[in-house]
Amino acid sequence: MNGEIKRRTNVVGIFPCEAAGTRLVGALLLEQHDEWAVCRRYMTMESLAVPCNPAGDPLIISAE
């Protein structure tokens, strides 16, 4: 993570103010958090369907 922050700040070079650097680093951290949250799924929709439907009837799971 620190290497990626260093790489992106080196590309920009000089920041006009401290807030600009904070926005760049904050955007990178937000992007990393979003990627982690999407990849970090503990249960699939199929595994959740079993406890919600104890009768064993087939459930239709929409992709909406």
mmCIF file of C-alpha atoms in Angstrom, residues 3-51:
data_model
loop_
_atom_site.group_PDB
_atom_site.id
_atom_site.type_symbol
_atom_site.label_atom_id
_atom_site.label_comp_id
_atom_site.label_asym_id
_atom_site.label_seq_id
_atom_site.Cartn_x
_atom_site.Cartn_y
_atom_site.Cartn_z
ATOM 1 C CA GLY A 3 4.510 1.710 -2.393
ATOM 2 C CA GLU A 4 1.375 2.513 -4.364
ATOM 3 C CA ILE A 5 0.907 5.794 -2.492
ATOM 4 C CA LYS A 6 4.547 6.711 -3.156
ATOM 5 C CA ARG A 7 4.213 5.844 -6.849
ATOM 6 C CA ARG A 8 1.103 7.980 -7.295
ATOM 7 C CA THR A 9 2.533 10.950 -5.407
ATOM 8 C CA ASN A 10 5.759 10.777 -7.457
ATOM 9 C CA VAL A 11 3.704 10.967 -10.649
ATOM 10 C CA VAL A 12 2.074 14.194 -9.463
ATOM 11 C CA GLY A 13 5.327 15.606 -8.098
ATOM 12 C CA ILE A 14 4.362 18.853 -6.394
ATOM 13 C CA PHE A 15 1.008 19.384 -4.727
ATOM 14 C CA PRO A 16 -0.485 22.887 -4.676
ATOM 15 C CA CYS A 17 -1.629 22.424 -1.087
ATOM 16 C CA GLU A 18 -1.774 19.805 1.639
ATOM 17 C CA ALA A 19 -5.454 19.119 0.934
ATOM 18 C CA ALA A 20 -4.625 18.014 -2.631
ATOM 19 C CA GLY A 21 -2.244 15.353 -1.337
ATOM 20 C CA THR A 22 -4.782 14.264 1.240
ATOM 21 C CA ARG A 23 -7.439 13.889 -1.464
ATOM 22 C CA LEU A 24 -5.119 11.767 -3.625
ATOM 23 C CA VAL A 25 -4.167 9.443 -0.773
ATOM 24 C CA GLY A 26 -7.777 9.331 0.451
ATOM 25 C CA ALA A 27 -8.996 8.336 -3.013
ATOM 26 C CA LEU A 28 -6.428 5.528 -3.134
ATOM 27 C CA LEU A 29 -7.463 4.260 0.295
ATOM 28 C CA LEU A 30 -11.142 4.386 -0.671
ATOM 29 C CA GLU A 31 -10.408 2.434 -3.859
ATOM 30 C CA GLN A 32 -8.505 -0.226 -1.901
ATOM 31 C CA HIS A 33 -11.300 -0.474 0.680
ATOM 32 C CA ASP A 34 -13.926 -0.958 -2.036
ATOM 33 C CA GLU A 35 -11.876 -3.730 -3.667
ATOM 34 C CA TRP A 36 -11.425 -5.432 -0.286
ATOM 35 C CA ALA A 37 -15.118 -5.177 0.590
ATOM 36 C CA VAL A 38 -16.211 -6.728 -2.705
ATOM 37 C CA CYS A 39 -13.708 -9.592 -2.510
ATOM 38 C CA ARG A 40 -14.332 -10.302 1.158
ATOM 39 C CA ARG A 41 -17.588 -12.237 1.041
ATOM 40 C CA TYR A 42 -18.073 -14.846 3.762
ATOM 41 C CA MET A 43 -21.326 -16.370 2.566
ATOM 42 C CA THR A 44 -22.749 -16.843 -0.896
ATOM 43 C CA MET A 45 -26.390 -16.312 -1.788
ATOM 44 C CA GLU A 46 -26.757 -20.064 -2.299
ATOM 45 C CA SER A 47 -25.568 -20.861 1.231
ATOM 46 C CA LEU A 48 -27.950 -18.248 2.660
ATOM 47 C CA ALA A 49 -30.911 -19.773 0.801
ATOM 48 C CA VAL A 50 -30.732 -23.051 2.758
ATOM 49 C CA PRO A 51 -31.448 -21.668 6.278
#
